[in-house]
PDB file of C-alpha atoms in Angstrom:
ATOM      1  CA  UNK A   1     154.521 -37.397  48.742  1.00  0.00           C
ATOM      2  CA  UNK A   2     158.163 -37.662  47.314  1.00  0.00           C
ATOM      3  CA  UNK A   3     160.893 -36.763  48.785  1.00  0.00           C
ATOM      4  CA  UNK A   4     161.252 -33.410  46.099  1.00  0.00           C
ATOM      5  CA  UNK A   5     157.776 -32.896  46.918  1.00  0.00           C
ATOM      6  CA  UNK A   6     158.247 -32.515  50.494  1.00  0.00           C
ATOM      7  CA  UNK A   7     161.493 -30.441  50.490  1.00  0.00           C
ATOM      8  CA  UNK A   8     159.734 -27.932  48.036  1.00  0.00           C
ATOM      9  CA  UNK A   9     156.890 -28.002  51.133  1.00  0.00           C
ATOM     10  CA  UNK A  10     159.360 -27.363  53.721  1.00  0.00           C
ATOM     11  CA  UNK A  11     161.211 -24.297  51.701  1.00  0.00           C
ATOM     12  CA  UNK A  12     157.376 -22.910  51.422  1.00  0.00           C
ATOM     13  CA  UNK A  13     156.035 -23.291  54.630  1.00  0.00           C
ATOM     14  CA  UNK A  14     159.697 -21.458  55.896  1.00  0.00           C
ATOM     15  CA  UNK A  15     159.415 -18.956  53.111  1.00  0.00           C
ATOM     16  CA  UNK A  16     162.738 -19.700  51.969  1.00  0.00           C
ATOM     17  CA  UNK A  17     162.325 -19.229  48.200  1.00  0.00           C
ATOM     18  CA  UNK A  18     165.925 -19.803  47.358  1.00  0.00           C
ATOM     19  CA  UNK A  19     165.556 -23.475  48.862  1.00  0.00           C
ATOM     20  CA  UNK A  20     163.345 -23.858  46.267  1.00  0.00           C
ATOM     21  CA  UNK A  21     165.564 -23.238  43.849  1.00  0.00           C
ATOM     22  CA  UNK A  22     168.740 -24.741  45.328  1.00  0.00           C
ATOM     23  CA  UNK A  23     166.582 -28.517  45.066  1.00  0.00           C
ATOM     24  CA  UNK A  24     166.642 -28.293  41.253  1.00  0.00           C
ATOM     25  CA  UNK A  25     170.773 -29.137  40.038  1.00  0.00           C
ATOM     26  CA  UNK A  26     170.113 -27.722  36.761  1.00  0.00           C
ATOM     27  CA  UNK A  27     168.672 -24.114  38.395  1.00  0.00           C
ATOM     28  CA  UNK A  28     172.116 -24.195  40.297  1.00  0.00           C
ATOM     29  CA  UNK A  29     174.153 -25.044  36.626  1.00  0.00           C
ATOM     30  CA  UNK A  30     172.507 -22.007  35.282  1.00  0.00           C
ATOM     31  CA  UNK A  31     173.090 -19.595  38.665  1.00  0.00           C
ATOM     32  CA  UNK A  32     169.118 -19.215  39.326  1.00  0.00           C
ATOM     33  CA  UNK A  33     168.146 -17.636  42.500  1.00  0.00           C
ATOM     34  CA  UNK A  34     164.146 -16.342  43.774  1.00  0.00           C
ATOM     35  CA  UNK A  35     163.583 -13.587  45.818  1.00  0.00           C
ATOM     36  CA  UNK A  36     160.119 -11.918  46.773  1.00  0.00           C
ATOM     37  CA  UNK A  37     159.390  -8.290  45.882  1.00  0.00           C
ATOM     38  CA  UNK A  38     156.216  -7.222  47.032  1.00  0.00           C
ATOM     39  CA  UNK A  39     153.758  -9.585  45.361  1.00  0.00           C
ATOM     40  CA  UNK A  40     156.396 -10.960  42.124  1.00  0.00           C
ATOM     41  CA  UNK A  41     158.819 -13.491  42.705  1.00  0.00           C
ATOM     42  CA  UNK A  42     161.987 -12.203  40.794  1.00  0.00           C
ATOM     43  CA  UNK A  43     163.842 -15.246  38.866  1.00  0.00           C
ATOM     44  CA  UNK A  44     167.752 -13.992  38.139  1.00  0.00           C
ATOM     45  CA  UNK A  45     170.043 -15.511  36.397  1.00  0.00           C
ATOM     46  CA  UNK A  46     173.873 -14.452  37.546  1.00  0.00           C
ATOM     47  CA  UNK A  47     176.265 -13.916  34.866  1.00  0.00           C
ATOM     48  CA  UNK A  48     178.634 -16.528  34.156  1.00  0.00           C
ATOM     49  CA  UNK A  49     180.845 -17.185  31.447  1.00  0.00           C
ATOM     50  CA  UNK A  50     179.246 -20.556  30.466  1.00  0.00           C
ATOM     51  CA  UNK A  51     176.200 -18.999  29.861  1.00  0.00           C
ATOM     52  CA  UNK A  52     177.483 -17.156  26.593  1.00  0.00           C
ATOM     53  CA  UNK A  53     176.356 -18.480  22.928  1.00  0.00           C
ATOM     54  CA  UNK A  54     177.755 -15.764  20.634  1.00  0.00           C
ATOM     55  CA  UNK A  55     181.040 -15.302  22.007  1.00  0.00           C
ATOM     56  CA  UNK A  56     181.406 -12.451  19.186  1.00  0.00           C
ATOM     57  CA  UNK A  57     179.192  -9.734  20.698  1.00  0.00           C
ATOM     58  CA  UNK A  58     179.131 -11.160  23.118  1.00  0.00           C
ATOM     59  CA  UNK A  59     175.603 -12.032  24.337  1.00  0.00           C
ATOM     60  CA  UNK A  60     173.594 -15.110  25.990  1.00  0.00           C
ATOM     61  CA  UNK A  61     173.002 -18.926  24.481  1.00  0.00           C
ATOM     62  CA  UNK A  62     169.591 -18.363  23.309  1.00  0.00           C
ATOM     63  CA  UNK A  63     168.942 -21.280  25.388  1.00  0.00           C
ATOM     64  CA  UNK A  64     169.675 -20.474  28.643  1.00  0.00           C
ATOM     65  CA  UNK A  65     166.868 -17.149  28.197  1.00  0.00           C
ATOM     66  CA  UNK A  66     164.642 -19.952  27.567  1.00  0.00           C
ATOM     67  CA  UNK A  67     165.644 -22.145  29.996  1.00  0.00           C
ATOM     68  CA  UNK A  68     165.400 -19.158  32.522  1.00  0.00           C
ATOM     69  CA  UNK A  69     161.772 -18.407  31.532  1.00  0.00           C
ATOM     70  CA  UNK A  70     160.582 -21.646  31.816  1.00  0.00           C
ATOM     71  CA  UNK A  71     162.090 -21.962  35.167  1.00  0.00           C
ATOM     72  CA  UNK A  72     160.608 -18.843  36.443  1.00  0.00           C
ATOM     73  CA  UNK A  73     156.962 -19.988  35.131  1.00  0.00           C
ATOM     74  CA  UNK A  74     157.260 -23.363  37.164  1.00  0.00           C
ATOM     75  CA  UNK A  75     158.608 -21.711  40.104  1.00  0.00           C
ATOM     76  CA  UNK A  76     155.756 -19.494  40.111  1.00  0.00           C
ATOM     77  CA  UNK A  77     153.611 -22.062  39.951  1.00  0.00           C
ATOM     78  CA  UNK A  78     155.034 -23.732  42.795  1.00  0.00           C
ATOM     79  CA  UNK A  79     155.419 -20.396  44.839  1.00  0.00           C
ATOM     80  CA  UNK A  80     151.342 -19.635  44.330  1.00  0.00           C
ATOM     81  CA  UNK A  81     150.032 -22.811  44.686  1.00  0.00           C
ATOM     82  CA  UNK A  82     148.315 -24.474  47.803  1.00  0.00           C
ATOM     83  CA  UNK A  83     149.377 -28.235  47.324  1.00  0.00           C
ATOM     84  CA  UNK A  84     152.782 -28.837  45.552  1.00  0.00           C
ATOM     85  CA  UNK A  85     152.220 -30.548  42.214  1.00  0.00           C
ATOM     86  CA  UNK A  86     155.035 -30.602  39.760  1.00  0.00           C
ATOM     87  CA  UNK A  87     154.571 -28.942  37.018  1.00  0.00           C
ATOM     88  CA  UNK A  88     155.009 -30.459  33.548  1.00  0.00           C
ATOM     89  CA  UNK A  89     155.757 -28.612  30.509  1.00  0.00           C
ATOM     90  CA  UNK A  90     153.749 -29.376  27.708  1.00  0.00           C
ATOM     91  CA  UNK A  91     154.456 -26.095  25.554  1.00  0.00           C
ATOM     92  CA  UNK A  92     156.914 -23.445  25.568  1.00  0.00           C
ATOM     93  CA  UNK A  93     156.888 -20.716  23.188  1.00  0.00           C
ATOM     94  CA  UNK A  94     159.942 -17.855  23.142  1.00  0.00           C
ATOM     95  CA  UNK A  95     160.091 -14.975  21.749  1.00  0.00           C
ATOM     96  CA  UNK A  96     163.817 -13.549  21.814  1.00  0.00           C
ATOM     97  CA  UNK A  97     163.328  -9.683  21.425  1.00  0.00           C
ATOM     98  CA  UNK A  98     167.185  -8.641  21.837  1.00  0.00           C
ATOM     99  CA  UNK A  99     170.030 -10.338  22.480  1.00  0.00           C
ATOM    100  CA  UNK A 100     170.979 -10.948  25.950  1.00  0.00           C
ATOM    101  CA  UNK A 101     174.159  -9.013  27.513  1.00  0.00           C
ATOM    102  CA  UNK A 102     176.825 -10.501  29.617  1.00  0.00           C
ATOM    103  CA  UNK A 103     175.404  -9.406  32.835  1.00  0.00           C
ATOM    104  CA  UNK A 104     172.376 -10.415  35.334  1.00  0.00           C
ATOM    105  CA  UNK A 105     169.192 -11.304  33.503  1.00  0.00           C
ATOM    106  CA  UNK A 106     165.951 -11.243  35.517  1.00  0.00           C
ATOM    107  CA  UNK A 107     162.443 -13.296  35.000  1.00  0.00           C
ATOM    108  CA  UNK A 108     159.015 -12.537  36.362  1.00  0.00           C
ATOM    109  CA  UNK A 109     155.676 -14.866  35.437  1.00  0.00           C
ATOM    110  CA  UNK A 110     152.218 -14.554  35.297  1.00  0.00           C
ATOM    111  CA  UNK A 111     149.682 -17.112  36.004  1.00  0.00           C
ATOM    112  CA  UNK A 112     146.851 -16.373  33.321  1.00  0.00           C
ATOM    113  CA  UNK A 113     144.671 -19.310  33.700  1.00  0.00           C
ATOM    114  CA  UNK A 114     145.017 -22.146  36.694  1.00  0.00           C
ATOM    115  CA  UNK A 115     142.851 -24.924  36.018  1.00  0.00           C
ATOM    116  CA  UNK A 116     141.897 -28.135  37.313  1.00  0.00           C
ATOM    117  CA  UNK A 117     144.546 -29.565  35.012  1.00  0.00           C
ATOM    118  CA  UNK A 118     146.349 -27.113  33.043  1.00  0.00           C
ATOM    119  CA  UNK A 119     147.922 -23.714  33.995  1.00  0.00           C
ATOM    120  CA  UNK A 120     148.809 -21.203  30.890  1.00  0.00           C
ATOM    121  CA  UNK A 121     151.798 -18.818  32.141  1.00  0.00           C
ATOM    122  CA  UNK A 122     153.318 -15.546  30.849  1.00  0.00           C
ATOM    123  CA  UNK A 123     156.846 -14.667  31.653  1.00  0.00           C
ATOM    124  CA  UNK A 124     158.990 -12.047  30.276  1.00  0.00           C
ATOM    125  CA  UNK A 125     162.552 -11.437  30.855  1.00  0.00           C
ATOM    126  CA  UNK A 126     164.955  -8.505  31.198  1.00  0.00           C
ATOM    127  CA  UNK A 127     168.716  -7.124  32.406  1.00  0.00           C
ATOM    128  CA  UNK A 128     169.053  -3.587  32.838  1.00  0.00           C
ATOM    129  CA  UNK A 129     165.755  -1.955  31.980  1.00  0.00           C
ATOM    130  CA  UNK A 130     162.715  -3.651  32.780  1.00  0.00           C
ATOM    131  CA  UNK A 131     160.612  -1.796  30.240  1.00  0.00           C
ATOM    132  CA  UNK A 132     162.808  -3.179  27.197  1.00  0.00           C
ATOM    133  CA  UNK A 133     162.744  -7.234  27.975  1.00  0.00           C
ATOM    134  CA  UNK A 134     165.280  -9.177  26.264  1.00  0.00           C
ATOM    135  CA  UNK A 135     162.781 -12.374  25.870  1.00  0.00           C
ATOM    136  CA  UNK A 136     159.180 -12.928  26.598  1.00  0.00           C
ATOM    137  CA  UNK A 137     157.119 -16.416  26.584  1.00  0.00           C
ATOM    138  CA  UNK A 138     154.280 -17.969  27.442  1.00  0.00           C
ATOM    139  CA  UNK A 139     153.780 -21.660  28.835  1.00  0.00           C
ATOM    140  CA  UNK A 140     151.211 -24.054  29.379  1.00  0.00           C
ATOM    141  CA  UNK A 141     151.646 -26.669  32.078  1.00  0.00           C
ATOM    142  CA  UNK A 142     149.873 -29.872  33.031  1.00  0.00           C
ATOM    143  CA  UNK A 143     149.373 -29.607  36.421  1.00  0.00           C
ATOM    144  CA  UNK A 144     147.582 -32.752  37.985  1.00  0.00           C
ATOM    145  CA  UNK A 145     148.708 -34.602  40.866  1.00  0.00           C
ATOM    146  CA  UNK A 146     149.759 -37.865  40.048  1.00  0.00           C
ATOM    147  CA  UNK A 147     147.723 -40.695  41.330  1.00  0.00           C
TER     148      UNK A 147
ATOM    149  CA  UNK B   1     188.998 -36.440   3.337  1.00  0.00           C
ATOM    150  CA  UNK B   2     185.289 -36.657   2.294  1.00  0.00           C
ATOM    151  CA  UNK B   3     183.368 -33.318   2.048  1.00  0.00           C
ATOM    152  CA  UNK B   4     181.201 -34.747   4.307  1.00  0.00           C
ATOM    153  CA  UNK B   5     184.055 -35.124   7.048  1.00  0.00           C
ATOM    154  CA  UNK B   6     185.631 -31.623   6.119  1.00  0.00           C
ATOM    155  CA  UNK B   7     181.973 -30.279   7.159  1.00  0.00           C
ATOM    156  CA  UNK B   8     181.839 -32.443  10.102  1.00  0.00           C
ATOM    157  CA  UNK B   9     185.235 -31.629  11.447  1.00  0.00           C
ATOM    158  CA  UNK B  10     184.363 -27.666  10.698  1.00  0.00           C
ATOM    159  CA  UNK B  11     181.162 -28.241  13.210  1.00  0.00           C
ATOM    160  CA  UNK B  12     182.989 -28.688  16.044  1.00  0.00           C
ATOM    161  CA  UNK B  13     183.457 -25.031  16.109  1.00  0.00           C
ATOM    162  CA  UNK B  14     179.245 -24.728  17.053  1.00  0.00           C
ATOM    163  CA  UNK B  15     181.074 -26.959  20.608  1.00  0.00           C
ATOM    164  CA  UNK B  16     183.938 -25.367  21.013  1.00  0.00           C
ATOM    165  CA  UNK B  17     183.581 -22.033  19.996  1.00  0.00           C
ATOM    166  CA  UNK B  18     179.924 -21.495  21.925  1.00  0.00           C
ATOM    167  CA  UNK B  19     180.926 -21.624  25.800  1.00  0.00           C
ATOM    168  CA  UNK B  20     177.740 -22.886  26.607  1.00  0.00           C
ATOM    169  CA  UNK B  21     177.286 -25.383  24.697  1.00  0.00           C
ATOM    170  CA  UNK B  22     180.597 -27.170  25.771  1.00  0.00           C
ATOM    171  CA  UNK B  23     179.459 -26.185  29.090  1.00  0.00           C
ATOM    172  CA  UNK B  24     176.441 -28.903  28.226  1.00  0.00           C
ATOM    173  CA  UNK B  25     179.119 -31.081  26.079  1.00  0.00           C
ATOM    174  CA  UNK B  26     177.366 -31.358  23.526  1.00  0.00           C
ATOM    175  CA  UNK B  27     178.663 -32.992  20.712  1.00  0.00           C
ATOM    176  CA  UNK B  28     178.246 -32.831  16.359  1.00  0.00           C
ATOM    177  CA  UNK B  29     176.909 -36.065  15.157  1.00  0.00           C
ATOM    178  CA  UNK B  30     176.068 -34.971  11.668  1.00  0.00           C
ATOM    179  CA  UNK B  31     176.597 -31.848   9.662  1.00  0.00           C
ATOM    180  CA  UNK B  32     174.929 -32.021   6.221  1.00  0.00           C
ATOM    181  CA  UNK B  33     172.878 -29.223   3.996  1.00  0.00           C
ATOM    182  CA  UNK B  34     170.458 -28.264   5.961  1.00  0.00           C
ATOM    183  CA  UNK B  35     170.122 -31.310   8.459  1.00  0.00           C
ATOM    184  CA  UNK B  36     172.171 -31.238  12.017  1.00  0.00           C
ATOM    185  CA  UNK B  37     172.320 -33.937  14.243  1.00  0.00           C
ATOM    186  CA  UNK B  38     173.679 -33.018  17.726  1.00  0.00           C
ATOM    187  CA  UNK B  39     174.326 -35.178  21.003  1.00  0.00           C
ATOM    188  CA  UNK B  40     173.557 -34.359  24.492  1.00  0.00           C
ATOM    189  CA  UNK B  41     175.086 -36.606  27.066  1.00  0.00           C
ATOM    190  CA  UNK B  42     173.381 -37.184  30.126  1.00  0.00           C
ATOM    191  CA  UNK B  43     174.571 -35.757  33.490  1.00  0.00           C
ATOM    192  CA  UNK B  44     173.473 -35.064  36.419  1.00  0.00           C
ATOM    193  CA  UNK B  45     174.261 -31.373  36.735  1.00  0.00           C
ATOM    194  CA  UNK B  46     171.549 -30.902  34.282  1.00  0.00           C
ATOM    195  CA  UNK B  47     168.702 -32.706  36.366  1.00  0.00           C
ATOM    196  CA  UNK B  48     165.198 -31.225  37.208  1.00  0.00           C
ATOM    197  CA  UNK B  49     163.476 -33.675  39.730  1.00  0.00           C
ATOM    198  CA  UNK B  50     166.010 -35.352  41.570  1.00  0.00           C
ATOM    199  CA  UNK B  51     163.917 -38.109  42.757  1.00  0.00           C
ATOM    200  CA  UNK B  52     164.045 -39.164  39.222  1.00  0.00           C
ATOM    201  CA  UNK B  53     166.807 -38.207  37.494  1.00  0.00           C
ATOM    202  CA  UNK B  54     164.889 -36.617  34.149  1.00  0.00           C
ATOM    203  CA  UNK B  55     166.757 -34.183  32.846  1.00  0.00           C
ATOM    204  CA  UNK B  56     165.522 -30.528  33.055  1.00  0.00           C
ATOM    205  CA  UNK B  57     163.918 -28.648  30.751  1.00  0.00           C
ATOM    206  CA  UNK B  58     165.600 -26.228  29.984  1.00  0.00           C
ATOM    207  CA  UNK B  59     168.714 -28.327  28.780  1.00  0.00           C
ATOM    208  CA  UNK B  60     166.033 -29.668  25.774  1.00  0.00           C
ATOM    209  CA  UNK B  61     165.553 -26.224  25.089  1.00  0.00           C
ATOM    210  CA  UNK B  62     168.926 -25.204  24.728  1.00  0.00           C
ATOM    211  CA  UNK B  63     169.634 -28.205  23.159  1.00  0.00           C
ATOM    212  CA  UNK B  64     166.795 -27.588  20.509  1.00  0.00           C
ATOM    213  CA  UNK B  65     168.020 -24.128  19.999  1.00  0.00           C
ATOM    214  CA  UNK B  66     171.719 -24.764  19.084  1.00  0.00           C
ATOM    215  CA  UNK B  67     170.969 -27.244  16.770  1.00  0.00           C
ATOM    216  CA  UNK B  68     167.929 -25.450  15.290  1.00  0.00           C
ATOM    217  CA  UNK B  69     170.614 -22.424  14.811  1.00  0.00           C
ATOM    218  CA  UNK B  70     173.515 -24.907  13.533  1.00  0.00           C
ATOM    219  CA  UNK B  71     170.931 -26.641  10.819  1.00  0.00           C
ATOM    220  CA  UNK B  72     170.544 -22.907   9.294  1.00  0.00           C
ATOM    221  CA  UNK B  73     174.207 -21.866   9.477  1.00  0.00           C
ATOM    222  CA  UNK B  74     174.635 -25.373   7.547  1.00  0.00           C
ATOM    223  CA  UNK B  75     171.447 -23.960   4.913  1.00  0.00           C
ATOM    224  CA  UNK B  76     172.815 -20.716   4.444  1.00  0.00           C
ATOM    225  CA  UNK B  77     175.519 -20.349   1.405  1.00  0.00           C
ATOM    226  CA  UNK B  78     177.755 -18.142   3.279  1.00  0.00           C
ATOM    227  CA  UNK B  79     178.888 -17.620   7.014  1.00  0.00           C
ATOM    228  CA  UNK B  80     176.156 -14.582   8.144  1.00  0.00           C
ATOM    229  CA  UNK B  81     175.321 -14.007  11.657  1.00  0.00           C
ATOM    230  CA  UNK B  82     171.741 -14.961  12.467  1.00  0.00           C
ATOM    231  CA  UNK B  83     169.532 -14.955  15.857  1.00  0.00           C
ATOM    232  CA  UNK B  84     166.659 -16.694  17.343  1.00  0.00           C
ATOM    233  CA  UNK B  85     163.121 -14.993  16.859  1.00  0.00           C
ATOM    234  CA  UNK B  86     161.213 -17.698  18.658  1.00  0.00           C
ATOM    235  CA  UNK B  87     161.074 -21.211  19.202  1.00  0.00           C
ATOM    236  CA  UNK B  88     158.064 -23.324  20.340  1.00  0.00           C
ATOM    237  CA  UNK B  89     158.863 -26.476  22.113  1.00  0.00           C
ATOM    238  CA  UNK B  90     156.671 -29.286  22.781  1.00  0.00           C
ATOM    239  CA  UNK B  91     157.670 -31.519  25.331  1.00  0.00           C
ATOM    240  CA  UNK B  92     156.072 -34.711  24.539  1.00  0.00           C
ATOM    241  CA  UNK B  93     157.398 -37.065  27.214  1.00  0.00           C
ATOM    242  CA  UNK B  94     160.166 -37.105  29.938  1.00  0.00           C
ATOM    243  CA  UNK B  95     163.868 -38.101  28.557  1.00  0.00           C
ATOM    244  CA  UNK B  96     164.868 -41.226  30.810  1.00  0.00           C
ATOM    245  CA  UNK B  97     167.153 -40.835  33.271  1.00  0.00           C
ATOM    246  CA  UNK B  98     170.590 -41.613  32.804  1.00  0.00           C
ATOM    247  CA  UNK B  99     170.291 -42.152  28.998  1.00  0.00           C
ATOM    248  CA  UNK B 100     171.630 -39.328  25.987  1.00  0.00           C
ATOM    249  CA  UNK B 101     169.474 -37.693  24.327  1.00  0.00           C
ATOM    250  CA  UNK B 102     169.996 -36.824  20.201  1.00  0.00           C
ATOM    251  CA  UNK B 103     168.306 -33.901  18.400  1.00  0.00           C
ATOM    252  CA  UNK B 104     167.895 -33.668  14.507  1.00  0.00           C
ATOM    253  CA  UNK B 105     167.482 -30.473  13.277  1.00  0.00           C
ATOM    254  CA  UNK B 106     166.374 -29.492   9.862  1.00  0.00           C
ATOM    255  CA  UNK B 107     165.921 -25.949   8.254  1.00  0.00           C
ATOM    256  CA  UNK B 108     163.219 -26.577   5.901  1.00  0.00           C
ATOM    257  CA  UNK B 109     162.935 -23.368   4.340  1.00  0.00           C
ATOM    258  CA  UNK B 110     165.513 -19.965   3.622  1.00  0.00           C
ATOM    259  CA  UNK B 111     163.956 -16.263   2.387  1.00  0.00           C
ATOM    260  CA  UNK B 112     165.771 -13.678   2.342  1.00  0.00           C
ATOM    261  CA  UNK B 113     165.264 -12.349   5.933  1.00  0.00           C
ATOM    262  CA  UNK B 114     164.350 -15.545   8.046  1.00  0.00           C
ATOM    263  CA  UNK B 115     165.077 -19.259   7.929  1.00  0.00           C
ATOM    264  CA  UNK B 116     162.620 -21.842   9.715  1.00  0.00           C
ATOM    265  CA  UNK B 117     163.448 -24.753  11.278  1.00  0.00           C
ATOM    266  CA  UNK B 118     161.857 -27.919  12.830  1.00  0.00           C
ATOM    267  CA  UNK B 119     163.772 -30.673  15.527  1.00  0.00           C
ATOM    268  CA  UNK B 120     162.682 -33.280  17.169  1.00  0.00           C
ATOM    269  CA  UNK B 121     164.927 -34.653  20.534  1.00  0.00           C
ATOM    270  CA  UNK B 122     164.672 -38.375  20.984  1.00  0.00           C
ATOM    271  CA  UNK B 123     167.069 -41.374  22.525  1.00  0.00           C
ATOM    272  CA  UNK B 124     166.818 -43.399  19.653  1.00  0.00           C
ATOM    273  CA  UNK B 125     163.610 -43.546  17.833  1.00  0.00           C
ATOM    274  CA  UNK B 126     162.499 -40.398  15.966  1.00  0.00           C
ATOM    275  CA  UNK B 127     159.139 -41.570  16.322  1.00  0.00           C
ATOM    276  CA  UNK B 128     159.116 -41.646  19.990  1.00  0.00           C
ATOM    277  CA  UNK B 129     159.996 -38.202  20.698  1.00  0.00           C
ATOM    278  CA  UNK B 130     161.213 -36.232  23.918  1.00  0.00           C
ATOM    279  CA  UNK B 131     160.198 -32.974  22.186  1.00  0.00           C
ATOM    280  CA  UNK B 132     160.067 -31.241  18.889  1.00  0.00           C
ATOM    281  CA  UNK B 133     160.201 -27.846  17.722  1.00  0.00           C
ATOM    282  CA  UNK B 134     159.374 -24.890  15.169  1.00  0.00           C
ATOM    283  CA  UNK B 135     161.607 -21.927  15.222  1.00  0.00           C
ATOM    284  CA  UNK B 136     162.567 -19.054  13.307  1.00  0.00           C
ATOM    285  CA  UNK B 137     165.654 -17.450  12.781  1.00  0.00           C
ATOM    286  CA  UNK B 138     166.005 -13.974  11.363  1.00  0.00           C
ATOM    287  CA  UNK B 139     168.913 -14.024   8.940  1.00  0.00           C
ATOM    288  CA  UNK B 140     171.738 -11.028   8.389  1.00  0.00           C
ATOM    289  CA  UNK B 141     171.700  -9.850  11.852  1.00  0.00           C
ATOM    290  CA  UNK B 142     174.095  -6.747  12.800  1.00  0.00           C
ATOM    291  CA  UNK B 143     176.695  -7.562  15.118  1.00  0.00           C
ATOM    292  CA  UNK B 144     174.970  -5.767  18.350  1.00  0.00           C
ATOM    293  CA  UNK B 145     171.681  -7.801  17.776  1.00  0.00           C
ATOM    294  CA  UNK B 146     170.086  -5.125  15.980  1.00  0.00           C
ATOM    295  CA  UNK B 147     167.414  -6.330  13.514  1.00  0.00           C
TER     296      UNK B 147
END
């Protein structure tokens, strides 16, 4: 096991989620943090003034929604599975529905298919209101141990 | 000064205008009709997997997505305000660590309502990409987001 591998074993086996996510330096450039809530794990992403891309409205960089969504796929991934295996992205499709407010944005994922070596993932995003998501996407992941 | 540099020179405002994309420092390489080319430099506050240094992600995606949006603004005969309605990303191989990464965008086709785009992210050969991309941008937004 690596290093990375191991740490994101120790954060599980302690169920501290937001180790996890304090590992990755680019989840801690965007503000990510995890929590559990019942059976989801809730992906936010705190507002900060780098994270704007239409300074005008203003509203979120189109990529940081993305970003955020893929982050809360392979975190879910992680969370769920027995044996830590990095995920790889091999696809990643967005759909942006509204644009994104200056304030907290929150993620959620679900696992649709877990295979021997692929995982397909559906994540959808939201700030305020949960029923009106500001992005959606789904994911596919190649998820094979590396021998 | 050459058209080509007024254009170039006019660019800079997708940096320093967008917070978070001078937040990832990107920079304009080229800014013709239609065709971006825009720089990511490599740092470590946008690493994934710490063990080995490949950059996350989600700065590829963000990366893709500003200079997807840029190559349209540069299609599009006058200024109009325009917004993501999805991007796929295929991530065809890790970036390696500690090098820049480059992403040509092109906007291969305008309509009246939406523009669509295709990029590809690479080091240095095209051929060998990071990731590419198809996105499409809906064109005359309101200022709000609305549609």
């Amino acid at each position: 096991m690596t290093p990375l591998v191991e740490r994101l074993a120790e954060a599980k086996r302690s169920g501290d989620i937001q180790g996890l996510f304090d590992i990755v330096p680019y989840s801690r450039f965007l503000g990510l943090s995890g929590r559990v809530d019942g059976d989801e794990i809730i992906t936010t992403m705190k507002f900060a003034p780098h994270l704007i891309g239409n300074p005008a409205l203003p509203a979120l960089h189109g990529g940081t929604l993305g970003a955020l969504l893929e982050s809360s796929a392979i975190f879910e991934l992680l969370w769920r599975a027995e044996t830590i295996v990095l995920p790889k992205t091999i696809t990643l499709t967005v759909d942006y529905l509204r644009s994104g407010a200056p304030v907290d944005t929150h993620a959620r994922s679900i696992v649709t298919r877990h295979g021997r070596r692929v995982a397909n993932v559906r994540v959808e995003a939201w700030q305020t209101d949960r029923a009106t998501p500001v992005a959606t996407a789904h994911a596919i992941f190649l998820v094979m141990r590396e021998s | 000064m050459a058209e080509g540099d007024k254009a170039l020179r006019a660019s800079r405002g997708f940096v320093d205008a967008i917070p978070h994309n001078a937040a990832l420092g990107f920079q304009v390489l080229e800014f013709k009709k239609a065709e971006v080319v825009f720089l990511l430099p490599y740092d470590a506050k946008l690493v994934g997997n710490p063990d080995t240094g490949v950059l996350h992600g989600g700065a590829i995606t963000a990366l893709l997505d500003a200079c997807s949006g840029a190559a349209v603004f540069s299609a599009l005969p006058a200024l109009m305000p325009i917004a993501t309605l999805d991007l796929r990303i295929d991530y065809n191989r890790g970036g390696d660590p500690g090098r820049d990464i480059k992403c040509r965008a092109t906007c291969y086709k305008v309509t009246r309502n939406v523009a669509f785009t295709r990029a590809v992210a690479y080091h240095d050969d095209e051929a060998d990409p990071i990731a590419t991309s198809a996105g499409t941008f809906m064109l005359g937004t309101k200022q709000g987001g609305g549609r």
